[in-house]
XYZ file of C-alpha atoms in Angstrom:
624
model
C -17.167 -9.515 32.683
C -18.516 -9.500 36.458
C -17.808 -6.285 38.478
C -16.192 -6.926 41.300
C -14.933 -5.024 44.449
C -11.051 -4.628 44.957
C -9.585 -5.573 47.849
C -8.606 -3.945 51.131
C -5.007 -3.967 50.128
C -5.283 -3.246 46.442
C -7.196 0.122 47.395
C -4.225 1.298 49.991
C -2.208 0.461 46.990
C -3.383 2.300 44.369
C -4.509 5.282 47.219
C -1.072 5.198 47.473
C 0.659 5.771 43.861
C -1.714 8.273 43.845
C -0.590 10.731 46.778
C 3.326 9.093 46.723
C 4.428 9.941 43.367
C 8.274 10.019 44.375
C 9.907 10.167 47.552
C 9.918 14.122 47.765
C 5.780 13.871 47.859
C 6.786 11.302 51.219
C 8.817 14.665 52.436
C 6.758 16.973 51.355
C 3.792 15.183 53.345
C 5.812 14.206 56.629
C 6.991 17.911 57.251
C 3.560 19.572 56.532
C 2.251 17.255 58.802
C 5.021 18.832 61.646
C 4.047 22.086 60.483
C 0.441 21.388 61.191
C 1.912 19.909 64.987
C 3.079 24.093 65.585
C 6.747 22.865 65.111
C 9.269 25.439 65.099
C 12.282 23.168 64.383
C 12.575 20.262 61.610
C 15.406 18.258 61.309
C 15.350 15.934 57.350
C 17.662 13.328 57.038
C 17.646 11.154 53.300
C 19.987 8.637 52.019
C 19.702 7.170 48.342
C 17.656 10.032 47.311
C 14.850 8.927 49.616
C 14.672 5.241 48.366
C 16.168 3.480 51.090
C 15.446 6.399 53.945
C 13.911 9.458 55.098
C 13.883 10.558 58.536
C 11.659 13.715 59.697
C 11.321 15.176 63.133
C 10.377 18.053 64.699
C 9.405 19.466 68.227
C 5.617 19.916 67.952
C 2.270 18.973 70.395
C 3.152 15.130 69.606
C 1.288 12.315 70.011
C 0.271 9.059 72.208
C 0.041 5.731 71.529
C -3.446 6.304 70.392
C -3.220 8.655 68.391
C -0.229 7.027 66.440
C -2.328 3.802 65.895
C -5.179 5.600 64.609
C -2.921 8.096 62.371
C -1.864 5.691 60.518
C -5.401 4.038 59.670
C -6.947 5.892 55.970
C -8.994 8.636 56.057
C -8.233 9.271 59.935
C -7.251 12.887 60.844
C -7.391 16.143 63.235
C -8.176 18.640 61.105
C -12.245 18.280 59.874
C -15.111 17.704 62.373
C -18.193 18.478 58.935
C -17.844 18.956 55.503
C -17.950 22.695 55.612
C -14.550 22.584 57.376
C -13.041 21.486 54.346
C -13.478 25.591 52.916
C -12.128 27.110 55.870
C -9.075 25.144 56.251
C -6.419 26.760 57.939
C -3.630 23.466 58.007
C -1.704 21.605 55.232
C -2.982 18.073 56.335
C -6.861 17.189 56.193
C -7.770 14.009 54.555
C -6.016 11.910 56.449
C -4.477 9.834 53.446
C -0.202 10.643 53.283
C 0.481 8.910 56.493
C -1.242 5.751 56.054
C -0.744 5.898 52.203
C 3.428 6.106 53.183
C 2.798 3.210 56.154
C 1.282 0.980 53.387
C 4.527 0.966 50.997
C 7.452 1.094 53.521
C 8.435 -0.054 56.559
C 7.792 2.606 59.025
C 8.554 3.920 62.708
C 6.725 6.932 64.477
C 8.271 8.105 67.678
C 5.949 10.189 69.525
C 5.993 11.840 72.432
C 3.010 14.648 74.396
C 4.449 17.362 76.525
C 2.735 15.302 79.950
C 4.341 12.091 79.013
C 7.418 11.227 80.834
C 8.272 8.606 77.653
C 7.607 8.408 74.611
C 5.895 5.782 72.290
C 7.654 4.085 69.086
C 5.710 1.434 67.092
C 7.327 -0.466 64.125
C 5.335 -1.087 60.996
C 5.523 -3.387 57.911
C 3.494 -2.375 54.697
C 1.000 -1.253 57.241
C 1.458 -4.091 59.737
C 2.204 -2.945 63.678
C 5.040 -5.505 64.252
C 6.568 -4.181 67.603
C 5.923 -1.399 70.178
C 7.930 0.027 73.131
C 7.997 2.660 74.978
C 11.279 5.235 74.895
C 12.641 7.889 75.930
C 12.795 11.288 74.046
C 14.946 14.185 74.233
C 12.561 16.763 73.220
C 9.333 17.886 75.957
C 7.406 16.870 72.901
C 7.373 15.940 69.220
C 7.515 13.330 66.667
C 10.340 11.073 64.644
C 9.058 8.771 61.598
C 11.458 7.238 59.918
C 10.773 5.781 56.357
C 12.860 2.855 54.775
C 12.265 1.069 51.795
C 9.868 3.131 50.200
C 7.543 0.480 47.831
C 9.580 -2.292 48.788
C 6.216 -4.373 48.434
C 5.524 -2.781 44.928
C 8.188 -3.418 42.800
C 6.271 -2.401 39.464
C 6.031 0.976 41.117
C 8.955 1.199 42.699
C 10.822 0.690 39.319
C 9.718 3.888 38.499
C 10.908 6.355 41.157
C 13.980 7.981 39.786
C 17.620 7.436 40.018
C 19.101 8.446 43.401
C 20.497 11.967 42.196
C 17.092 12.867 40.479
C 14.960 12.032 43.481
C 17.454 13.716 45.857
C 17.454 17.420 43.765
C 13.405 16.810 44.174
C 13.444 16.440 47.693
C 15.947 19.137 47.808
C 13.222 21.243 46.170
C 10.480 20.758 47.954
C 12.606 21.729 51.220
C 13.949 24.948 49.950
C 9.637 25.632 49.199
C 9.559 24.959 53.308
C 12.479 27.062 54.175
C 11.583 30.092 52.449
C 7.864 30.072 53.133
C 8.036 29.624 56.976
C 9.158 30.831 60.111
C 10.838 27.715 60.746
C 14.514 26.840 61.332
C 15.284 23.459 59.207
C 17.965 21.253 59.231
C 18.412 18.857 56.103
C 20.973 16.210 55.275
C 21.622 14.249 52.115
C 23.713 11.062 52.977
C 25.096 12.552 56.082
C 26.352 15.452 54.773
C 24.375 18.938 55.850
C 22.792 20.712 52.903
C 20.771 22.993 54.787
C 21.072 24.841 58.005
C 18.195 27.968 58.235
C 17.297 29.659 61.435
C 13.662 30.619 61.569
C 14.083 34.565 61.892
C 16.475 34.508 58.599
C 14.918 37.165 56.495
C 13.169 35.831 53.194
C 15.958 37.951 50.970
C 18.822 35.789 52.931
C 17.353 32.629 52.977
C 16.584 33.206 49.222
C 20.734 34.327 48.338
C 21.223 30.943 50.228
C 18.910 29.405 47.563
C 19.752 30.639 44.627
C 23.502 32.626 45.083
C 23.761 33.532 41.935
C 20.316 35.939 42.281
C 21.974 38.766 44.016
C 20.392 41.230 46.208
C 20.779 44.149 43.796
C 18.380 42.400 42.081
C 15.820 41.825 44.449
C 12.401 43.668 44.433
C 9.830 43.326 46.836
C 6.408 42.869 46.710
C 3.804 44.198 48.950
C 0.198 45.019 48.434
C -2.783 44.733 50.282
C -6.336 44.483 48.774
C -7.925 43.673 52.506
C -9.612 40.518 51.003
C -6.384 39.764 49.824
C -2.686 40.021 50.066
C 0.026 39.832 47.623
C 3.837 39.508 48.789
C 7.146 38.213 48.428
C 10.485 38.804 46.591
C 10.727 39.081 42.665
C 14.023 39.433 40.435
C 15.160 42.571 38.487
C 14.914 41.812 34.802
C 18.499 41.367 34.040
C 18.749 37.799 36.961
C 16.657 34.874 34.700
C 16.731 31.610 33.779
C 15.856 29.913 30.788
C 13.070 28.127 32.744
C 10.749 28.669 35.575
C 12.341 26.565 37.785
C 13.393 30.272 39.753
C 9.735 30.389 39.833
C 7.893 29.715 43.210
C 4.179 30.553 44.408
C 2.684 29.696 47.482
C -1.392 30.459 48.392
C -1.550 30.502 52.000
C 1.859 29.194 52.621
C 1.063 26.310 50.493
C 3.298 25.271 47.527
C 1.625 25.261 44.392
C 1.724 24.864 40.484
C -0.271 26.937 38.323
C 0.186 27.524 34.649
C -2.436 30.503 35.073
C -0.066 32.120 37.883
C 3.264 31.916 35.672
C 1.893 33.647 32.794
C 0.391 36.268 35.067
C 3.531 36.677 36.783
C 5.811 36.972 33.517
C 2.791 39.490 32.131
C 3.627 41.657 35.147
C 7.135 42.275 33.691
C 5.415 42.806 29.909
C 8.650 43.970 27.743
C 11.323 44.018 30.101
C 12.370 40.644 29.585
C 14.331 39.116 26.441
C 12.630 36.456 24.682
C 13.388 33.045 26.432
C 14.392 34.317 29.523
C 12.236 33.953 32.953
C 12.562 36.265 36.242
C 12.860 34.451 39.712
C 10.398 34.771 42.079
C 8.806 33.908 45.748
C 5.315 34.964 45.551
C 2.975 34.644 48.575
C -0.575 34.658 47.908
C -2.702 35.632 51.620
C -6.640 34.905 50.792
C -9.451 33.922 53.201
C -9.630 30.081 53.090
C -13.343 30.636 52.097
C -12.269 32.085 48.734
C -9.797 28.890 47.614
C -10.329 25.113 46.970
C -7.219 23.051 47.965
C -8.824 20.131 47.631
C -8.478 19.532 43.756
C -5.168 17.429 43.263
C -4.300 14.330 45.094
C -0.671 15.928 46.118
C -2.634 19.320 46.953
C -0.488 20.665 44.272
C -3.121 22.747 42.472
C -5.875 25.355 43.899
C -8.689 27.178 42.531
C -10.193 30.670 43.727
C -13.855 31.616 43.721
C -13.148 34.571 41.914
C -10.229 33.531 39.525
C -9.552 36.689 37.366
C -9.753 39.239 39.656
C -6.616 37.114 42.001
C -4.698 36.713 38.535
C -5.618 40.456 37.781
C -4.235 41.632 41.437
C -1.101 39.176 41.342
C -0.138 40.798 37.694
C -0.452 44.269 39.251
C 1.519 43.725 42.228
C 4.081 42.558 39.874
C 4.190 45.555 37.611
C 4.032 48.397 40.548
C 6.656 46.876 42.323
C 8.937 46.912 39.410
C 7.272 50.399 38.357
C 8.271 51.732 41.298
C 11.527 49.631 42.493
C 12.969 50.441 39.319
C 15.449 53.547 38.148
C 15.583 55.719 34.808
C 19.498 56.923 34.899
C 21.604 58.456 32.392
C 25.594 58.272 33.671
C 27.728 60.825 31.886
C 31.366 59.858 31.235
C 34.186 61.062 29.995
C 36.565 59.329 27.256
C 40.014 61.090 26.968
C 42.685 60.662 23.395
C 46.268 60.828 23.750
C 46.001 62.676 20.576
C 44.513 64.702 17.655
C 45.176 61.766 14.705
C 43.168 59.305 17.699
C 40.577 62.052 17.466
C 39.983 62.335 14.157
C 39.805 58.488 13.552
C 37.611 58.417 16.451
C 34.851 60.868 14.633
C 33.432 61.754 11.149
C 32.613 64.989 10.929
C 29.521 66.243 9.122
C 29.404 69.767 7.291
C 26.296 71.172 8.053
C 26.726 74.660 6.966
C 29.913 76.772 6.930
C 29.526 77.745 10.533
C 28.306 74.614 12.023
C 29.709 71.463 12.247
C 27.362 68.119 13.788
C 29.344 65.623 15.818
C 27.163 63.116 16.352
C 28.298 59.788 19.269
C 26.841 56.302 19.600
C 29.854 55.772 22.100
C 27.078 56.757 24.763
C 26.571 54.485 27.958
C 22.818 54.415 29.386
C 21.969 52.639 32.115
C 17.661 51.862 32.085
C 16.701 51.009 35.426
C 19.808 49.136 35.629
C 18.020 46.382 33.865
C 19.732 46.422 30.617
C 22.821 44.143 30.146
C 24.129 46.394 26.803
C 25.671 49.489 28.148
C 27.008 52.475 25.853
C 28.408 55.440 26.923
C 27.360 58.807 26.627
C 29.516 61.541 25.386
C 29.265 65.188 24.590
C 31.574 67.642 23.250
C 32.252 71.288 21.854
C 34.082 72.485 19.167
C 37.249 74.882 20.343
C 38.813 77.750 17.423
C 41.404 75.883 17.716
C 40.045 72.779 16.237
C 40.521 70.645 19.430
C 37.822 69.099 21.470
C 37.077 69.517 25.005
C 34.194 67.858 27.356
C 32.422 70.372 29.048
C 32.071 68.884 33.057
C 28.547 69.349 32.913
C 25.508 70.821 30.935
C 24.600 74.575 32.468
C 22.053 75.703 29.969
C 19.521 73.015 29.347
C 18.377 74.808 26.911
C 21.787 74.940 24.660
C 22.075 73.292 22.026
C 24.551 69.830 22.235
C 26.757 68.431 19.315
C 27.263 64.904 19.388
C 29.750 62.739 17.640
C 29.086 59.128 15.841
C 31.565 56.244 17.253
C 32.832 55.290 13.776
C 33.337 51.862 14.570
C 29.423 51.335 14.794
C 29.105 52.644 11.253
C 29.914 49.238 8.767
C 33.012 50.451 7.187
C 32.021 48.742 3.657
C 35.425 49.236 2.458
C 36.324 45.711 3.929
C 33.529 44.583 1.269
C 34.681 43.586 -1.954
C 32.354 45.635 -4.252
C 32.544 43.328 -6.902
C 31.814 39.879 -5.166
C 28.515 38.115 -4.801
C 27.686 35.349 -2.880
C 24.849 32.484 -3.598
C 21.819 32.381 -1.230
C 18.998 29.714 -1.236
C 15.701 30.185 -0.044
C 12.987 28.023 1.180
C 11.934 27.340 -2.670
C 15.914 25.942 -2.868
C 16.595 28.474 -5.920
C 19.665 29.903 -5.740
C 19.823 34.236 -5.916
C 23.343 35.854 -6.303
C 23.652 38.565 -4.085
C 25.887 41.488 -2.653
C 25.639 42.998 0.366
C 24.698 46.970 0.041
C 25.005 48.266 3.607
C 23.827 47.208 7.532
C 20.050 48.596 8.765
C 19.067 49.035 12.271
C 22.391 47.639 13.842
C 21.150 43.825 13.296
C 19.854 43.305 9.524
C 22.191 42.867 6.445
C 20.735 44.403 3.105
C 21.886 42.388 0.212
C 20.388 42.603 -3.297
C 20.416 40.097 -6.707
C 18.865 41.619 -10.092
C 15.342 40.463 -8.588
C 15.097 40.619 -5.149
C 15.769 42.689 -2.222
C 17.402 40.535 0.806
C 16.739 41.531 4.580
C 19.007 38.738 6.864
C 18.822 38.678 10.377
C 22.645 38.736 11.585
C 22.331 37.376 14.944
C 20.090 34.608 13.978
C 22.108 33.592 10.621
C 25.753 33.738 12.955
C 24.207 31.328 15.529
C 23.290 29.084 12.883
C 26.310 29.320 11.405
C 27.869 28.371 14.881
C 25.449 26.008 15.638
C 26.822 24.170 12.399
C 30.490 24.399 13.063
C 30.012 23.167 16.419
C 27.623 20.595 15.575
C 29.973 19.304 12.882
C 33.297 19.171 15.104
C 31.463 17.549 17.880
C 30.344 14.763 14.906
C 33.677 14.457 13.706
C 35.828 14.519 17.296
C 32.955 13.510 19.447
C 33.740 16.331 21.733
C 34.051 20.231 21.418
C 37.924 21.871 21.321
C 38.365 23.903 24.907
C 41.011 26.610 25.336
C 42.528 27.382 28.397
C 41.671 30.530 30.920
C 44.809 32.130 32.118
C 43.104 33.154 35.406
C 40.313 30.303 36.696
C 37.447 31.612 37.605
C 35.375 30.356 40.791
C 31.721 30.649 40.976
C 29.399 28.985 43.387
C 25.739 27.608 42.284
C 22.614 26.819 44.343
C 22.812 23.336 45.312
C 20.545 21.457 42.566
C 22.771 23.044 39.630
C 26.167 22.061 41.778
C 24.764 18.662 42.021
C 23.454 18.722 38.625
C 27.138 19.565 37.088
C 28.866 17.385 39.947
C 27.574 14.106 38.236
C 27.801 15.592 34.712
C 31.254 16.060 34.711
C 32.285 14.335 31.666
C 29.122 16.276 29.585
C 30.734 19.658 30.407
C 33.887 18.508 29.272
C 32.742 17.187 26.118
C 31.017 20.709 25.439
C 34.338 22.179 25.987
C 34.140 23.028 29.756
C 36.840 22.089 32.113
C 35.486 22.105 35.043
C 36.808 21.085 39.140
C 34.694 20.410 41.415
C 35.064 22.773 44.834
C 33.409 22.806 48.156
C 30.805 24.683 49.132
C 28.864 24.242 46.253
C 31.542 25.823 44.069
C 33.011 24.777 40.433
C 36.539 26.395 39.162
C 36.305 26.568 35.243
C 39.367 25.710 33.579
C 38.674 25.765 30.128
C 35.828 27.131 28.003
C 34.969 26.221 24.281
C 37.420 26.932 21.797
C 36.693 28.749 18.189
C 33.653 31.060 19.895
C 33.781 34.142 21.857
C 31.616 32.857 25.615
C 30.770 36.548 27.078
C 28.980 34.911 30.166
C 30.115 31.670 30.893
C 28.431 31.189 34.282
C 25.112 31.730 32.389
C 26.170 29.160 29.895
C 26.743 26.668 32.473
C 23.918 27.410 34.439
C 21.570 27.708 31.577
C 23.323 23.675 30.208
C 22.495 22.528 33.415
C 18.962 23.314 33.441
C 18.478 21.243 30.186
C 19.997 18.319 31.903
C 17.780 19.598 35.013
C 14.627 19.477 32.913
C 15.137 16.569 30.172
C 16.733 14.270 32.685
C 20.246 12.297 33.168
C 18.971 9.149 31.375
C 18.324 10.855 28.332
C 21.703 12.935 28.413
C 23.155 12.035 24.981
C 19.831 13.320 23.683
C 20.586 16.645 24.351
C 23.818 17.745 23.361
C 21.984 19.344 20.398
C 19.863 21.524 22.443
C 23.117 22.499 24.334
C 25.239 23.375 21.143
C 22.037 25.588 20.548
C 22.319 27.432 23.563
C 26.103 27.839 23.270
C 25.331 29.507 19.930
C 22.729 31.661 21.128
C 25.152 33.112 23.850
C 27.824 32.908 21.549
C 26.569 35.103 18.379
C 26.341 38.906 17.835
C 23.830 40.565 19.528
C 21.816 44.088 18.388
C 24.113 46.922 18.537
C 27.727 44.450 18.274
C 30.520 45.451 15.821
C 29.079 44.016 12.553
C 32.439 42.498 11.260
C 32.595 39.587 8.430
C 29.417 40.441 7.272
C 30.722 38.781 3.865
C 31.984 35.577 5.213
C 29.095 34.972 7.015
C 27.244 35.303 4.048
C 29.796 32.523 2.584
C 28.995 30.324 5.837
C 24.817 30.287 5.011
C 25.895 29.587 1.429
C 28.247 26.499 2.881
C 25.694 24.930 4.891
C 22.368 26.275 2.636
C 21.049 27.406 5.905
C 17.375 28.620 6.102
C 16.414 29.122 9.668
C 18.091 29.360 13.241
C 18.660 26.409 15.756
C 15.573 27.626 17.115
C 13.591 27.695 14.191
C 13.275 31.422 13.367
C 13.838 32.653 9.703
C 17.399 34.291 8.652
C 16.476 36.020 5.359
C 13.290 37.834 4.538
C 13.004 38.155 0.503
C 10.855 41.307 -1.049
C 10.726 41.352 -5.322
C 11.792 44.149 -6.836
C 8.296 44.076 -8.897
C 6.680 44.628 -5.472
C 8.601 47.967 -4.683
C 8.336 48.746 -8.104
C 4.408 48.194 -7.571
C 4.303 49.986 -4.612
C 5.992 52.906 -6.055
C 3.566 52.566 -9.358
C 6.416 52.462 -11.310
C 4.950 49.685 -12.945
């Protein structure tokens, strides 16, 4: 096979799918480019996601008629003079590729004007072809328009694969919200003529960020700050208790620059360490300040990726940062509050009473309510009480002696009232091996395990994880049988407004919300009034549930949508089942459901029952 050279045209091509791998990366590209021109106002303009237009201008230095011919030419640009520029960069733009990569698959027009010129240039271009040139004039003292139609009209293989027109718009949406928040900038941005965007450039970071993402409020905002003089850590982090379930909240920047590193999210989820639940990621605007000596930029063809000279000590200073600020940005609080009866039968119902010795008598509460740095979602109540000659009770207003001692009182209801068992009834539970153990349930350990026993075995079964299977099933089998999920009605509709991916995201998924058992209307102003949630389940947070079902359409994509109605039912089951510390009611017919359905693990995969032989106790206890 002879070895050939490609041509001219065939290079540009490929150069091309390389840098332009959708039409946010044409965005992205054009507006660094005006950032790099000392712009202090861009206006974005799409239509059809990008695919037939994009439109970028700003009021930078500009440019002449020379200078547009030659930008547009490969490997032409401002920003190097030697190779040892290239680790001191200071600009987004330096290879000179995006411009003439973006001329070669479109059909292009710069408008350019410099501050001395009294009009401005615009030239016309065809997959890289000057086809007409004028001179204008230009409302602006200086600054650039390039307008970008078509994108890969000339490649159709390639152009088959940009996205649908909703996907690529939420990407360019993306990458703009990275500009606004990172820069002193004001930005304008429309999507098919309608204004998405309108940030001024002295808009604090919190504010621009509430704009962003309105459902991260600014209670739970913590700021970062620290300064290591070689390098500078800063930005705006969630409390614990605003997540996700995905790191698409998650945003890092090194220099100003955008980027994606895998290294950087696990440091930044390290920083939080235990405070988060399992599955659940913070938000966060992290900017990374570092001589341009001590970074590479130039490792990924979209400059999407960058790598430090001295790697773990930056990953070791961006994990601290994280954990002083919350460390320190974070409260410890105990709220005292009072619960009053109407009478003495509500009070005794209310408490058991211990006999300790004939004088002394233990009340002991779990109705307590503690609030840990306001970071916890579970809140009980703490009460205290003394003991009257009378035999009434009466709060004291507040604890004098520290050094007294305090009776407390257990909230009955979180004690399993195994009356409502029937002590005689067994249920049939297969394990992994598929033999079959009859069982009875002896009592309820820790707030979230279920002992059971058979004449061999000791049973340990996870109730949170064995009732969102057992949801998971019911829910999985009605939507099999009706093709859709029952909804009940809300007496009062509720209104809640989402950042403007997930409102677009649930705009054009209408019908899959409704299916899950969502009624949903769509609002203005990026807001959705639910109508209806899913019938036969208890939803305690239903604006997490939607936002968390429209991140798996966000992440698994539209086309694939009837592909992931089962990871959606999982979800809905998570939210939906008992949690540590819930009433544990049913105990017995939920043992009856994992019997139904022979259920071994969660949706998720986890085990539900944990087996130990009696002949291993009894071995353990050498009573063997």
């Amino acid at each position: 096979m002879k070895i050939k050279r490609l041509s001219d045209d065939i290079i540009m091509k490929i150069a091309a799918g390389e840098v332009i791998t959708g039409t946010y990366a044409v965005v992205k590209e054009l507006v660094e480019n005006s950032i790099d021109s000392d712009s202090n106002d861009i206006k974005i303009s799409i239509k059809d996601g990008g695919k037939t237009y994009i439109k970028v201008e700003d009021n930078g230095f500009g440019m002449n008629e020379e200078n547009i011919l030659a930008a547009v030419q490969p490997h032409t640009t401002s920003k190097l003079n030697q190779l040892n520029d290239l680790y001191a960069l200071n600009t987004y733009g330096f290879r000179g590729e995006a411009l003439s990569s973006i001329c070669q698959v479109s059909r292009m027009t710069i408008i350019s004007k410099e501050e001395d010129e009294k009009l401005g240039t615009k030239i016309d271009f065809i997959a890289g072809k000057k086809v007409n040139i004028e001179k204008v004039p230009i409302k602006n003292n200086s600054g650039t328009i390039i307008e970008v139609y078509d994108l890969f009209f000339n490649v159709p293989a390639r152009r088959k694969f940009l996205k649908s027109s909703s996907a690529e718009s939420r990407n360019v949406t993306e990458i703009v919200e990275k500009f606004i928040a990172s820069s002193n900038i004001s930005y304008s941005y429309y999507r098919n003529d309608k204004m998405i965007y309108n940030v001024q450039k002295d808009m604090k970071l919190e504010n621009k960020l509430n704009i962003i993402y309105p459902e991260w409020k600014k209670d739970g905002f913590i700021s970062v700050n620290r300064d290591d003089g070689w390098i500078k850590v800063k930005g705006m982090i969630s409390n614990p208790k605003y997540t996700r379930n995905n790191r698409t909240g998650q945003n890092f920047f090194v220099n100003n620059r955008y980027i994606k590193s895998g290294a950087i999210f696990t440091v930044f989820e390290a920083g939080y360490a235990h405070m988060l639940e399992k599955g659940r990621h913070p938000y966060g605007f992290l900017f990374v300040e570092i001589s341009p000596d001590e970074v590479d930029v130039n490792v990924h063809p979209q400059k999407l990726e960058v790598k430090f000279s001295d790697n773990t000590s930056v990953m070791n200073i961006i994990k601290g940062a994280i954990r002083d600020s919350l460390n320190e940005q974070t409260k410890f609080e105990i709220n005292f509050v009072e619960k009053s009866f109407n009478d003495q039968n509500e009070i005794n119902n209310y408490y058991i009473k211990e006999e300790k010795s004939p004088n002394e008598k233990i009340e002991k509460s779990y109705n307590k309510e503690y609030i840990l740095n306001e970071n916890i979602p579970n809140k009980k109540n703490i009460e205290y009480l003394e003991e009257n000659n009378d035999n009434s009770f009466e709060y004291k207003k507040k604890i004098d002696n520290y050094n007294s001692k305090i009776n407390y009182d257990i909230k009955k209801e979180k004690l399993y009232n195994f009356d409502k068992l029937s002590e005689n009834k067994n249920y049939e539970i297969k394990n992994e091996n598929n033999i079959n153990y009859n069982i009875r349930i002896i009592g309820i350990s820790n707030q979230r395990y279920i002992i059971a026993e058979s004449l061999e075995k000791l049973f340990l079964i996870d109730f949170h994880a064995a009732h969102e299977r057992v949801i998971f099933e019911k829910l999985k089998e009605q939507f099999i049988n009706e093709g859709r999920i029952n909804k009940k009605m809300i007496l009062i509709p509720e209104i809640i407004q989402f950042d403007n991916i997930t409102y677009e995201i649930i705009k054009e998924n209408i019908v899959y919300f409704d299916k899950m058992g969502i009624g949903l209307e769509i609002l203005e102003e990026n807001k959705i009034k639910i109508n209806s949630t899913p019938g036969n389940m208890k939803v305690k947070d239903i604006n997490s549930l939607i936002l968390d079902m429209a991140n798996l359409i966000r992440l698994k994509g539209i086309d694939s949508i009837d592909n992931i109605y089962d990871d959606t039912i999982a979800t809905m089951s998570c939210r939906a089942a008992v949690k540590t510390g819930d009433d544990f009611l049913g105990a017995d017919k939920l043992l009856e459901d994992i019997k139904k359905y022979n259920l071994l693990t969660c949706p998720h995969g986890r085990p539900i029952t944990m087996e130990i032989n009696f002949s291993k106790i009894d071995s353990y206890f050498k009573r063997t």
